[in-house]
Coordinates of C-alpha atoms and ligand atoms in Angstrom, one line a residue:
X1140 CA 85.1 143.7 133.0
X1141 CA 88.7 143.6 134.5
X1142 CA 87.5 143.3 138.0
X1143 CA 88.0 146.9 139.0
X1144 CA 87.9 146.8 142.8
X1145 CA 89.3 149.7 144.6
X1146 CA 92.3 147.6 145.6
X1147 CA 92.9 146.7 142.0
X1148 CA 92.7 150.4 141.0
X1149 CA 95.3 151.2 143.7
X1150 CA 97.6 148.6 142.3
X1151 CA 97.3 150.0 138.7
X1152 CA 97.9 153.5 140.1
X1153 CA 101.0 152.4 141.8
X1154 CA 102.3 150.6 138.8
X1155 CA 101.7 153.7 136.6
X1156 CA 103.7 155.6 139.2
X1157 CA 106.8 153.8 137.9
X1158 CA 106.4 155.2 134.4
X1159 CA 108.9 157.9 133.4
X1160 CA 108.4 160.4 130.7
X1161 CA 110.3 158.2 128.2
X1162 CA 108.0 155.4 129.0
X1163 CA 104.9 157.5 128.4
X1164 CA 106.2 158.6 125.1
X1165 CA 106.8 155.0 124.0
X1166 CA 103.4 154.0 125.3
X1167 CA 101.9 156.9 123.3
X1168 CA 103.7 155.9 120.2
X1169 CA 102.7 152.3 120.6
X1170 CA 99.1 153.4 121.1
X1171 CA 99.2 155.5 118.0
X1172 CA 100.6 152.4 116.1
X1173 CA 97.7 150.4 117.5
X1174 CA 95.3 152.8 115.9
X1175 CA 97.1 152.3 112.6
X1176 CA 96.9 148.5 113.2
X1177 CA 93.2 148.6 113.9
X1178 CA 92.6 151.0 110.9
X1179 CA 94.4 148.6 108.5
X1180 CA 92.3 145.8 110.1
X1181 CA 89.1 147.6 109.0
X1182 CA 90.4 147.5 105.5
X1183 CA 90.1 143.7 105.4
X1184 CA 86.3 143.3 105.5
X1185 CA 86.1 146.2 103.1
X1186 CA 88.4 144.5 100.7
X1187 CA 86.6 141.2 101.0
X1188 CA 83.3 143.0 100.2
X1189 CA 84.8 144.5 97.2
X1190 CA 86.3 141.3 95.9
X1191 CA 82.9 139.7 96.2
X1192 CA 81.4 142.5 94.3
X1193 CA 84.1 142.3 91.7
X1194 CA 83.2 138.8 90.8
X1195 CA 80.1 140.0 89.2
X1196 CA 81.9 142.3 86.8
X1197 CA 83.2 140.7 83.6
X1198 CA 85.9 142.2 81.3
X1199 CA 88.1 143.8 83.9
X1200 CA 91.5 145.3 82.9
X1201 CA 94.7 144.1 84.4
X1202 CA 95.1 147.2 86.5
X1203 CA 91.6 146.6 88.0
X1204 CA 92.4 143.0 88.7
X1205 CA 95.8 143.6 90.3
X1206 CA 94.9 146.6 92.5
X1207 CA 93.1 144.5 95.2
X1208 CA 95.8 141.9 95.7
X1209 CA 98.4 144.7 95.9
X1210 CA 96.4 146.4 98.6
X1211 CA 96.1 143.1 100.5
X1212 CA 99.8 142.5 100.4
X1213 CA 100.6 146.1 101.4
X1214 CA 98.0 146.1 104.2
X1215 CA 99.5 142.9 105.6
X1216 CA 103.0 144.2 105.4
X1217 CA 102.1 147.4 107.2
X1218 CA 100.2 145.5 109.8
X1219 CA 103.1 143.2 110.4
X1220 CA 105.6 146.1 110.9
X1221 CA 103.2 148.0 113.0
X1222 CA 102.5 145.0 115.1
X1223 CA 106.2 144.5 115.8
X1224 CA 106.5 148.1 116.9
X1225 CA 103.6 147.9 119.2
X1226 CA 104.7 144.6 120.8
X1227 CA 108.3 145.8 121.1
X1228 CA 107.5 149.2 122.5
X1229 CA 104.9 148.1 125.0
X1230 CA 107.0 145.2 126.2
X1231 CA 110.0 147.5 126.6
X1232 CA 107.9 149.7 129.0
X1233 CA 106.6 146.6 130.9
X1234 CA 110.0 145.1 131.3
X1235 CA 111.5 148.4 132.3
X1236 CA 108.9 148.8 135.0
X1237 CA 109.6 145.3 136.3
X1238 CA 113.4 145.8 136.2
X1239 CA 112.8 148.9 138.4
X1240 CA 110.4 147.1 140.8
X1241 CA 112.8 144.2 141.1
X1242 CA 115.8 146.4 141.9
X1243 CA 113.7 148.3 144.4
X1244 CA 112.6 145.1 146.0
X1245 CA 116.2 143.8 146.3
X1246 CA 117.3 147.0 147.8
X1247 CA 114.4 146.9 150.1
X1248 CA 115.2 143.4 151.3
X1249 CA 118.6 144.5 152.4
X1250 CA 117.1 147.2 154.5
X1251 CA 114.5 145.1 156.3
X1252 CA 115.1 144.4 159.9
X1253 CA 116.1 141.0 161.4
X1254 CA 112.6 140.6 162.7
X1255 CA 111.2 140.5 159.2
X1256 CA 113.6 137.7 158.3
X1257 CA 112.6 135.8 161.4
X1258 CA 109.0 135.8 160.1
X1259 CA 109.5 135.3 156.4
X1260 CA 111.3 132.3 154.7
X1261 CA 114.0 133.2 152.3
X1262 CA 112.2 130.8 149.8
X1263 CA 109.2 133.0 149.8
X1264 CA 111.3 136.2 149.4
X1265 CA 113.2 134.7 146.5
X1266 CA 110.0 133.6 144.8
X1267 CA 108.7 137.1 145.2
X1268 CA 111.7 138.5 143.5
X1269 CA 111.7 136.0 140.6
X1270 CA 108.2 134.6 140.1
X1271 CA 106.0 137.5 141.2
X1272 CA 107.9 140.1 139.2
X1273 CA 107.8 137.8 136.2
X1274 CA 104.0 137.8 136.4
X1275 CA 103.9 141.5 136.7
X1276 CA 106.1 141.6 133.6
X1277 CA 103.6 139.4 131.7
X1278 CA 100.7 141.6 132.8
X1279 CA 102.4 144.9 132.0
X1280 CA 103.7 143.9 128.6
X1281 CA 101.6 141.2 126.9
X1282 CA 98.4 142.2 128.6
X1283 CA 98.7 145.9 127.7
X1284 CA 99.5 145.0 124.1
X1285 CA 96.4 142.9 123.8
X1286 CA 94.3 145.3 125.7
X1287 CA 95.2 148.3 123.5
X1288 CA 95.8 146.8 120.1
X1289 CA 92.9 144.2 120.2
X1290 CA 90.4 146.5 121.8
X1291 CA 91.0 149.0 119.0
X1292 CA 90.8 146.3 116.4
X1293 CA 87.4 145.3 117.8
X1294 CA 86.3 148.9 117.9
X1295 CA 87.4 149.4 114.3
X1296 CA 85.4 146.4 113.2
X1297 CA 82.4 147.5 115.0
X1298 CA 82.6 151.0 113.5
X1299 CA 82.9 149.4 110.1
X1300 CA 79.7 147.4 110.8
X1301 CA 77.8 150.4 112.1
X1302 CA 78.8 152.2 108.9
X1303 CA 77.6 149.4 106.7
X1304 CA 74.5 148.2 108.5
X1305 CA 73.4 149.4 112.0
X1306 CA 70.8 146.7 112.2
X1307 CA 73.3 143.9 111.8
X1308 CA 75.7 145.7 114.1
X1309 CA 73.0 145.8 116.8
X1310 CA 73.1 142.0 116.9
X1311 CA 76.8 142.1 117.6
X1312 CA 76.3 144.6 120.4
X1313 CA 73.9 142.1 122.0
X1314 CA 76.6 139.4 121.8
X1315 CA 79.4 141.5 123.4
X1316 CA 77.8 142.1 126.9
X1317 CA 76.9 138.4 127.1
X1318 CA 80.6 137.6 126.7
X1319 CA 81.5 140.3 129.1
X1320 CA 79.3 138.7 131.7
X1321 CA 81.0 135.4 131.3
X1322 CA 84.4 137.0 131.6
X1323 CA 83.5 138.8 134.7
X1324 CA 82.4 135.7 136.4
X1325 CA 85.6 134.0 135.4
X1326 CA 88.0 136.7 136.5
X1327 CA 86.8 136.3 140.1
X1328 CA 87.8 132.7 140.0
X1329 CA 91.1 133.5 138.2
X1330 CA 92.1 135.9 140.8
X1331 CA 91.4 133.6 143.7
X1332 CA 93.4 130.8 142.2
X1333 CA 96.3 132.9 141.1
X1334 CA 96.8 134.1 144.6
X1335 CA 96.8 130.5 145.8
X1336 CA 99.3 129.6 143.1
X1337 CA 101.6 132.3 144.2
X1338 CA 101.7 131.1 147.8
X1339 CA 102.1 127.6 146.7
X1340 CA 105.1 128.6 144.5
X1341 CA 106.6 130.2 147.6
X1342 CA 106.2 126.8 149.3
X1343 CA 107.9 125.0 146.5
X1344 CA 110.9 127.3 146.6
X1345 CA 111.0 127.2 150.4
X1346 CA 111.0 123.5 150.7
X1347 CA 113.4 123.0 147.9
X1348 CA 115.9 125.5 149.3
X1349 CA 115.7 123.9 152.7
X1350 CA 116.2 120.4 151.4
X1351 CA 119.1 121.4 149.1
X1352 CA 120.8 123.3 151.8
X1353 CA 120.4 120.5 154.3
X1354 CA 121.4 117.8 151.8
X1355 CA 124.0 116.3 153.9
X1356 CA 121.6 116.0 156.9
X1357 CA 119.0 114.6 154.5
X1358 CA 121.5 111.9 153.3
X1359 CA 123.0 110.8 156.6
X1360 CA 119.7 110.7 158.4
X1361 CA 117.8 109.1 155.5
X1362 CA 115.4 112.0 155.1
X1363 CA 114.9 111.6 151.4
X1364 CA 111.5 110.0 151.8
X1365 CA 110.3 112.6 154.3
X1366 CA 111.6 115.5 152.1
X1367 CA 110.1 113.9 148.9
X1368 CA 106.8 113.4 150.5
X1369 CA 106.7 116.9 151.8
X1370 CA 107.7 118.2 148.4
X1371 CA 105.2 116.0 146.6
X1372 CA 102.4 117.3 148.7
X1373 CA 103.3 120.9 148.0
X1374 CA 103.9 120.1 144.3
X1375 CA 100.5 118.4 144.1
X1376 CA 98.8 121.3 145.7
X1377 CA 100.5 123.6 143.2
X1378 CA 99.3 121.3 140.4
X1379 CA 95.7 121.4 141.7
X1380 CA 95.7 125.1 141.9
X1381 CA 97.1 125.5 138.4
X1382 CA 94.6 123.0 137.0
X1383 CA 91.7 124.9 138.6
X1384 CA 93.0 128.1 137.1
X1385 CA 93.3 126.4 133.8
X1386 CA 89.8 125.0 134.1
X1387 CA 88.3 128.4 134.8
X1388 CA 90.3 129.9 132.0
X1389 CA 89.7 127.2 129.4
X1390 CA 86.0 126.9 130.3
X1391 CA 85.5 130.6 130.2
X1392 CA 87.3 130.6 126.8
X1393 CA 85.0 128.0 125.3
X1394 CA 82.0 129.6 126.8
X1395 CA 82.8 133.0 125.3
X1396 CA 83.6 131.4 122.0
X1397 CA 80.2 129.7 122.0
X1398 CA 78.5 132.9 122.7
X1399 CA 80.3 134.5 119.8
X1400 CA 79.4 131.6 117.5
X1401 CA 75.7 132.0 118.5
X1402 CA 76.1 135.6 117.6
X1403 CA 77.4 134.8 114.2
X1404 CA 74.6 132.3 113.6
X1405 CA 72.1 135.0 114.6
X1406 CA 73.7 137.4 112.0
X1407 CA 73.4 134.8 109.3
X1408 CA 69.8 134.2 110.2
X1409 CA 68.8 137.8 110.3
X1410 CA 70.7 138.6 107.2
X1411 CA 69.1 135.9 105.1
X1412 CA 65.5 136.0 106.6
X1413 CA 64.8 139.4 108.3
X1414 CA 66.8 141.6 106.0
X1415 CA 66.5 140.2 102.5
X1416 CA 68.1 143.3 101.0
X1417 CA 71.5 142.4 102.3
X1418 CA 73.8 141.9 99.3
X1419 CA 76.3 139.1 99.0
X1420 CA 79.3 141.5 99.3
X1421 CA 77.9 143.1 102.5
X1422 CA 77.3 139.7 104.0
X1423 CA 80.8 138.5 103.2
X1424 CA 82.3 141.8 104.6
X1425 CA 80.2 141.4 107.7
X1426 CA 81.1 137.8 108.5
X1427 CA 84.8 138.7 107.8
X1428 CA 84.5 141.6 110.3
X1429 CA 82.9 139.4 112.9
X1430 CA 85.5 136.7 112.3
X1431 CA 88.2 139.3 112.9
X1432 CA 86.6 140.2 116.2
X1433 CA 86.7 136.7 117.5
X1434 CA 90.5 136.3 117.8
X1435 CA 91.1 139.6 119.6
X1436 CA 88.1 138.9 121.8
X1437 CA 89.5 135.5 122.8
X1438 CA 92.9 137.1 123.5
X1439 CA 91.2 139.7 125.6
X1440 CA 89.5 136.9 127.6
X1441 CA 92.8 135.0 128.0
X1442 CA 94.7 138.1 128.9
X1443 CA 92.3 138.7 131.7
X1444 CA 93.9 135.7 133.5
X1445 CA 97.4 137.1 133.0
X1446 CA 96.2 140.5 134.1
X1447 CA 94.6 139.2 137.2
X1448 CA 97.6 137.2 138.1
X1449 CA 99.8 140.3 137.5
X1450 CA 97.6 142.4 139.8
X1451 CA 97.7 139.8 142.6
X1452 CA 101.5 139.5 142.1
X1453 CA 102.0 143.3 142.1
X1454 CA 99.8 143.6 145.2
X1455 CA 101.9 141.2 147.2
X1456 CA 105.1 142.9 145.9
X1457 CA 103.8 146.2 147.0
X1458 CA 102.9 144.8 150.4
X1459 CA 106.5 143.7 150.9
X1460 CA 107.8 147.1 149.6
X1461 CA 105.6 148.7 152.3
X1462 CA 107.2 146.7 155.1
X1463 CA 109.1 149.2 157.2
X1464 CA 112.9 149.2 156.8
X1465 CA 115.2 149.4 159.7
X1466 CA 114.5 152.4 161.8
X1467 CA 117.4 154.8 161.1
X1468 CA 116.0 158.0 162.6
X1469 CA 119.2 158.7 164.6
X1470 CA 121.0 161.9 163.6
X1471 CA 124.2 161.7 165.7
X1472 CA 127.3 161.2 163.7
X1473 CA 130.2 159.3 165.0
X1474 CA 133.7 159.2 163.6
X1475 CA 135.4 156.7 165.7
X1476 CA 133.9 155.7 169.1
X1477 CA 135.9 155.3 172.2
X1478 CA 134.1 152.1 172.8
X1479 CA 132.2 152.5 176.1
X1480 CA 129.4 150.1 176.0
X1481 CA 126.6 150.0 178.5
X1482 CA 123.2 148.1 178.8
X1483 CA 120.9 150.1 181.0
X1484 CA 117.8 148.4 182.3
X1485 CA 117.3 146.6 179.1
X1486 CA 114.1 144.5 178.5
X1487 CA 113.7 142.6 175.3
X1488 CA 111.3 140.1 173.8
X1489 CA 111.3 138.5 170.4
X1490 CA 107.6 137.8 170.9
X1491 CA 105.8 139.4 173.8
X1492 CA 103.5 136.4 173.9
X1493 CA 106.5 134.2 174.8
X1494 CA 107.9 136.4 177.5
X1495 CA 111.0 138.5 177.8
X1496 CA 114.4 137.3 177.0
X1497 CA 115.8 140.0 179.3
X1498 CA 114.1 141.9 182.1
X1499 CA 115.9 145.1 183.3
X1500 CA 119.3 143.8 182.4
X1501 CA 122.2 146.1 183.1
X1502 CA 125.9 145.7 182.2
X1503 CA 128.7 148.1 181.6
X1504 CA 131.8 147.4 179.5
X1505 CA 134.3 150.2 179.7
X1506 CA 136.2 151.2 176.6
X1507 CA 139.0 148.9 175.7
X1508 CA 138.1 146.1 178.2
X1509 CA 136.7 142.7 177.4
X1510 CA 133.8 140.8 178.8
X1511 CA 133.2 137.1 178.4
X1512 CA 129.5 136.1 178.3
X1513 CA 129.1 132.6 179.7
X1514 CA 125.9 130.6 180.1
X1515 CA 124.0 127.6 178.7
X1516 CA 122.7 127.8 175.2
X1517 CA 119.4 129.7 175.1
X1518 CA 120.4 131.9 178.0
X1519 CA 120.4 135.0 175.8
X1520 CA 124.0 135.6 175.0
X1521 CA 123.6 136.1 171.3
X1522 CA 120.5 138.1 171.8
X1523 CA 122.3 140.4 174.1
X1524 CA 125.1 141.2 171.7
X1525 CA 122.7 141.6 168.8
X1526 CA 121.2 144.6 170.5
X1527 CA 124.4 146.5 170.1
X1528 CA 124.6 146.8 166.3
X1529 CA 120.8 147.2 166.5
X1530 CA 119.8 144.0 164.7
X1531 CA 117.0 144.2 167.3
X1532 CA 116.0 147.2 169.4
X1533 CA 115.4 147.0 173.2
X1534 CA 111.8 147.2 174.1
X1535 CA 112.6 149.3 177.1
X1536 CA 115.8 150.7 178.7
X1537 CA 118.7 151.5 176.4
X1538 CA 121.9 150.2 175.0
X1539 CA 124.6 153.0 175.1
X1540 CA 127.7 153.5 173.0
X1541 CA 130.0 156.3 174.3
X1542 CA 127.2 157.4 176.6
X1543 CA 124.6 157.9 173.9
X1544 CA 121.7 155.5 173.0
X1545 CA 122.6 153.4 170.0
X1546 CA 119.3 154.5 168.4
X1547 CA 120.5 158.1 168.4
X1548 CA 123.3 157.4 166.0
X1549 CA 123.0 157.1 162.3
X1550 CA 122.9 153.4 161.7
X1551 CA 125.8 153.4 159.3
X1552 CA 127.9 155.3 161.8
X1553 CA 127.0 152.9 164.6
X1554 CA 127.7 149.8 162.7
X1555 CA 131.0 151.1 161.5
X1556 CA 132.2 150.9 165.1
X1557 CA 131.5 147.2 165.4
X1558 CA 133.2 144.1 164.1
X1559 CA 131.4 140.9 164.3
X1560 CA 132.6 137.3 164.1
X1561 CA 129.9 134.8 164.7
X1562 CA 129.4 131.1 164.8
X1563 CA 128.0 130.7 161.4
X1564 CA 130.4 132.6 159.2
X1565 CA 128.8 134.0 156.0
X1566 CA 131.1 134.0 153.1
X1567 CA 130.2 135.1 149.6
X1568 CA 130.9 133.3 146.4
X1569 CA 134.1 135.2 145.7
X1570 CA 137.8 135.0 146.4
X1571 CA 139.3 134.8 149.9
X1572 CA 140.8 138.3 149.5
X1573 CA 137.5 139.8 148.5
X1574 CA 135.7 138.1 151.3
X1575 CA 138.2 139.6 153.8
X1576 CA 137.9 143.0 152.2
X1577 CA 134.1 142.9 152.0
X1578 CA 131.7 145.8 151.7
X1579 CA 133.2 149.0 153.1
X1580 CA 136.6 147.3 153.3
X1581 CA 136.8 146.9 149.6
X1582 CA 139.0 150.0 149.4
X1583 CA 141.8 148.6 151.5
X1584 CA 145.1 148.0 150.0
X1585 CA 146.4 144.6 149.1
X1586 CA 149.1 144.9 151.8
X1587 CA 146.5 145.5 154.5
X1588 CA 144.6 142.5 153.3
X1589 CA 147.6 140.3 153.3
X1590 CA 148.6 141.5 156.8
X1591 CA 145.1 140.6 158.1
X1592 CA 145.2 137.3 156.4
X1593 CA 148.6 136.5 157.9
X1594 CA 147.6 137.5 161.4
X1595 CA 144.4 135.4 161.2
X1596 CA 146.3 132.4 159.9
X1597 CA 144.5 132.5 156.7
X1598 CA 147.7 132.7 154.7
X1599 CA 148.7 129.4 156.3
X1600 CA 146.0 127.4 154.5
X1601 CA 145.6 129.8 151.5
X1602 CA 149.2 129.2 150.5
X1603 CA 148.2 125.6 149.7
X1604 CA 145.4 126.7 147.4
X1605 CA 145.8 127.0 143.7
X1606 CA 145.4 130.8 143.6
X1607 CA 146.3 131.6 147.2
X1608 CA 144.3 134.5 148.5
X1609 CA 142.6 134.8 145.1
X1610 CA 141.0 131.4 145.3
X1611 CA 137.3 131.4 145.1
X1612 CA 135.5 129.9 148.2
X1613 CA 132.3 128.7 146.5
X1614 CA 128.8 129.3 147.5
X1615 CA 128.6 130.2 151.2
X1616 CA 132.3 129.3 151.4
X1617 CA 131.5 125.7 150.8
X1618 CA 135.0 124.9 149.5
X1619 CA 136.6 125.8 152.9
X1620 CA 136.4 124.0 156.2
X1621 CA 134.4 125.5 159.1
X1622 CA 137.6 126.5 160.8
X1623 CA 139.1 128.1 157.7
X1624 CA 135.9 130.0 157.2
X1625 CA 136.2 131.4 160.7
X1626 CA 139.7 132.4 160.1
X1627 CA 138.6 134.4 157.1
X1628 CA 136.0 136.0 159.3
X1629 CA 138.6 136.9 161.9
X1630 CA 140.8 138.4 159.2
X1631 CA 137.8 140.4 158.0
X1632 CA 137.3 141.7 161.6
X1633 CA 141.0 142.5 161.9
X1634 CA 140.9 144.5 158.7
X1635 CA 137.9 146.4 159.8
X1636 CA 139.7 147.5 162.9
X1637 CA 136.6 148.7 164.7
X1638 CA 136.7 149.9 168.3
X1639 CA 134.0 147.4 169.4
X1640 CA 134.4 143.7 168.7
X1641 CA 131.8 141.0 169.1
X1642 CA 132.9 137.4 169.0
X1643 CA 129.9 135.1 169.1
X1644 CA 131.4 131.6 169.4
X1645 CA 133.9 132.8 166.8
X1646 CA 136.3 129.9 167.3
X1647 CA 133.6 127.2 167.7
X1648 CA 134.6 125.5 164.5
X1649 CA 138.3 125.5 165.2
X1650 CA 140.0 122.5 166.7
X1651 CA 142.0 123.0 169.9
X1652 CA 145.2 123.1 168.1
X1653 CA 144.2 125.7 165.5
X1654 CA 142.5 127.7 168.2
X1655 CA 145.7 127.8 170.3
X1656 CA 147.5 129.2 167.4
X1657 CA 144.8 131.6 166.6
X1658 CA 144.6 132.8 170.2
X1659 CA 147.5 135.2 169.6
X1660 CA 145.6 136.6 166.6
X1661 CA 142.5 137.0 168.7
X1662 CA 144.4 138.6 171.5
X1663 CA 145.9 141.0 169.1
X1664 CA 142.4 141.6 167.7
X1665 CA 141.0 142.3 171.2
X1666 CA 143.8 144.6 172.2
X1667 CA 142.6 148.1 172.8
X1668 CA 139.0 147.3 171.8
X1669 CA 135.9 146.8 173.8
X1670 CA 135.2 143.2 173.3
X1671 CA 132.1 141.1 174.0
X1672 CA 133.1 137.5 173.6
X1673 CA 130.9 134.5 173.8
X1674 CA 132.9 131.4 174.0
X1675 CA 132.9 128.0 175.6
X1676 CA 136.6 127.5 175.6
X1677 CA 138.3 128.2 178.8
X1678 CA 141.3 129.8 177.1
X1679 CA 139.3 132.5 175.5
X1680 CA 137.2 133.2 178.6
X1681 CA 140.1 133.3 181.1
X1682 CA 141.7 136.0 179.0
X1683 CA 138.7 138.4 179.4
X1684 CA 138.9 141.1 181.9
X1685 CA 135.6 140.1 183.3
X1686 CA 133.3 137.2 183.1
X1687 CA 129.5 137.6 183.1
X1688 CA 127.5 134.6 183.8
X1689 CA 124.0 134.5 182.3
X1690 CA 121.1 132.2 183.2
X1691 CA 117.7 132.5 181.6
X1692 CA 118.3 136.1 180.4
X1693 CA 119.6 137.4 183.7
X1694 CA 123.1 138.1 184.9
X1695 CA 123.7 135.9 187.8
X1696 CA 127.4 136.3 188.6
X1697 CA 130.3 138.5 187.5
X1698 CA 133.9 138.5 188.2
X1699 CA 137.1 137.1 186.9
X1700 CA 137.8 133.4 186.5
X1701 CA 139.4 132.9 189.9
X1702 CA 136.9 134.9 191.8
X1703 CA 134.0 133.0 190.2
X1704 CA 135.6 129.7 190.8
X1705 CA 136.1 130.5 194.4
X1706 CA 132.4 131.5 194.8
X1707 CA 131.5 127.9 193.9
X1708 CA 128.3 129.2 192.4
X1709 CA 126.7 128.7 189.0
X1710 CA 129.9 129.5 187.1
X1711 CA 131.9 126.9 188.9
X1712 CA 129.2 124.3 188.3
X1713 CA 129.0 125.2 184.6
X1714 CA 132.7 125.1 184.6
X1715 CA 133.0 121.7 185.9
X1716 CA 130.3 120.5 183.5
X1717 CA 131.6 122.2 180.4
X1718 CA 135.3 122.9 180.6
X1719 CA 136.7 119.9 182.3
X1720 CA 136.8 116.6 180.5
Ligands
LIG713 P1 122.4 131.9 173.4 O1 123.1 132.7 172.4 O2 122.7 132.2 174.8 O3 122.4 130.5 173.1 P2 120.1 133.2 172.3 O4 120.3 134.7 172.6 O5 120.4 132.7 170.9 O6 120.8 132.3 173.3 O7 118.5 132.9 172.6 C1 117.9 133.3 173.8 C2 116.4 132.9 173.7 O8 115.8 133.6 172.6 C3 116.2 131.5 173.4 O9 115.1 131.1 174.2 C4 115.8 131.4 171.9 O10 114.9 130.4 171.7 C5 115.2 132.7 171.7 N1 115.5 133.3 170.3 C6 116.7 133.4 169.8 N2 116.6 133.9 168.5 C7 115.3 134.1 168.3 C8 114.6 134.7 167.2 N3 115.2 135.1 166.1 N4 113.3 134.7 167.3 C9 112.6 134.3 168.4 N5 113.3 133.7 169.4 C10 114.6 133.7 169.4
LIG714 MG1 124.2 132.0 170.7

């Protein structure tokens, strides 16, 4: 009745795989408590039957009169305590599982390749981590409680009925499968809509995130209407899906309740007409027992929705967890590289259908030298440098560091050799100092951090901030200017002191004046390192040992500044277009 397709079973299995021995013990204890709960529940119709019988007996002693109320109070207190233990224990297990799945997912996200992020919006990924895991939590805590506790309660009541009157009980048994049938039809609908709700929640997050991040663009270009309309449409879709889900759930709920009521009516009829020997006390006990079945049954029906949603959510979480992480099969270790970089016949495509970005590209950058990549935007400069730290892997040919394919190194060792300062600097919501000493640099001494900050002209602006280097930069570094962010990123690269340096438009947000001052810092940063620099400012390019001119993913010219200008080729035309005002 819970839609046991093979896929569903696989999801259950996998969720069970998260249970540790301690979880099993708690689940066992909670199940045992559920048996107690159901057992106490059986007492209720029995007590009701006995009270009814007692009304016929005159001249009772005080002791006889008080025993039943005492039992009633005691039973309810026990039931209350046991219920607390069941709910707490089972929820603890469910929450613990979700906590683990969530951590695992977060971990997994960080290991996924750049390609995955190209194809999946962060909104969707965030909603998976928050919304989907929450639904799994619902299904694995509430649903399990209801499933175990309420099924046992129903079972207990049925057993009591069988014991008292098998004939009457048979009627109930006729009712149950009819309700089961209704539930089954419902669960298919529930599942379909809960999947759609999940995807529409992802849309809600995605669009919100985009609009909020781009709020300045939205304001200046008057995009409110467009953004609102887009959001409304998605929000309405979410509403429609939710309403359909609710309709299926509520309709099924009423329907199953109606079936139960018909069952009760049948019992009343059979008891009074077909079976005239049914006593008043038996009849009261029976209707009490049936009444006690209805609430758990309704909960079971409702919980089915939660359960189905949880399964759909878990299924999509597992699908993401099964996404392959970055390929890290290299075994070569590397302490500190000399820094020989070579691209050998490299071909690469983001999407084979859209054609190659590079075709058999070759380029050698000897250790300690610098190469400036020049070319129009879209010519493939950023893509070329992103192959070196293996954000993407070449489709054919190879990228070599110190003569060995980058794929042969352990990923950690490879990336330790490379510093990167890119156009869009990513800062974390932390202090300037902690942003400079980020990640593996966290161990560096305060002196080293200060020296890097000084050299990258961070100190210059940090001195004017309330807490100097210990000033927080806000989300994504929003409290700093673009140029200040880039200086922090340069300080970070200085501190890392890696043999290979990638500067991808690292100074694009600096004004000419700041850049001139930071040139010496950059020059110092480039000294003795293999540097791949993408820049459109003449000053940075001139300084490079060699200039490589790219056009549509191919290297069309190389040489130093003077040689290239003399050739009067593509570089010189780019140069006159871009660098002269
Ligand atoms: P440049 O840095 O020289 O401006 P890029 O290397 O960023 O150029 O881009 C080269 C080509 O690859 C462009 O046609 C661009 O549209 C495409 N491209 C860049 N990044 C991606 C990506 N993540 N997914 C698909 N295509 C991309
Ligand atoms: Mg670029």
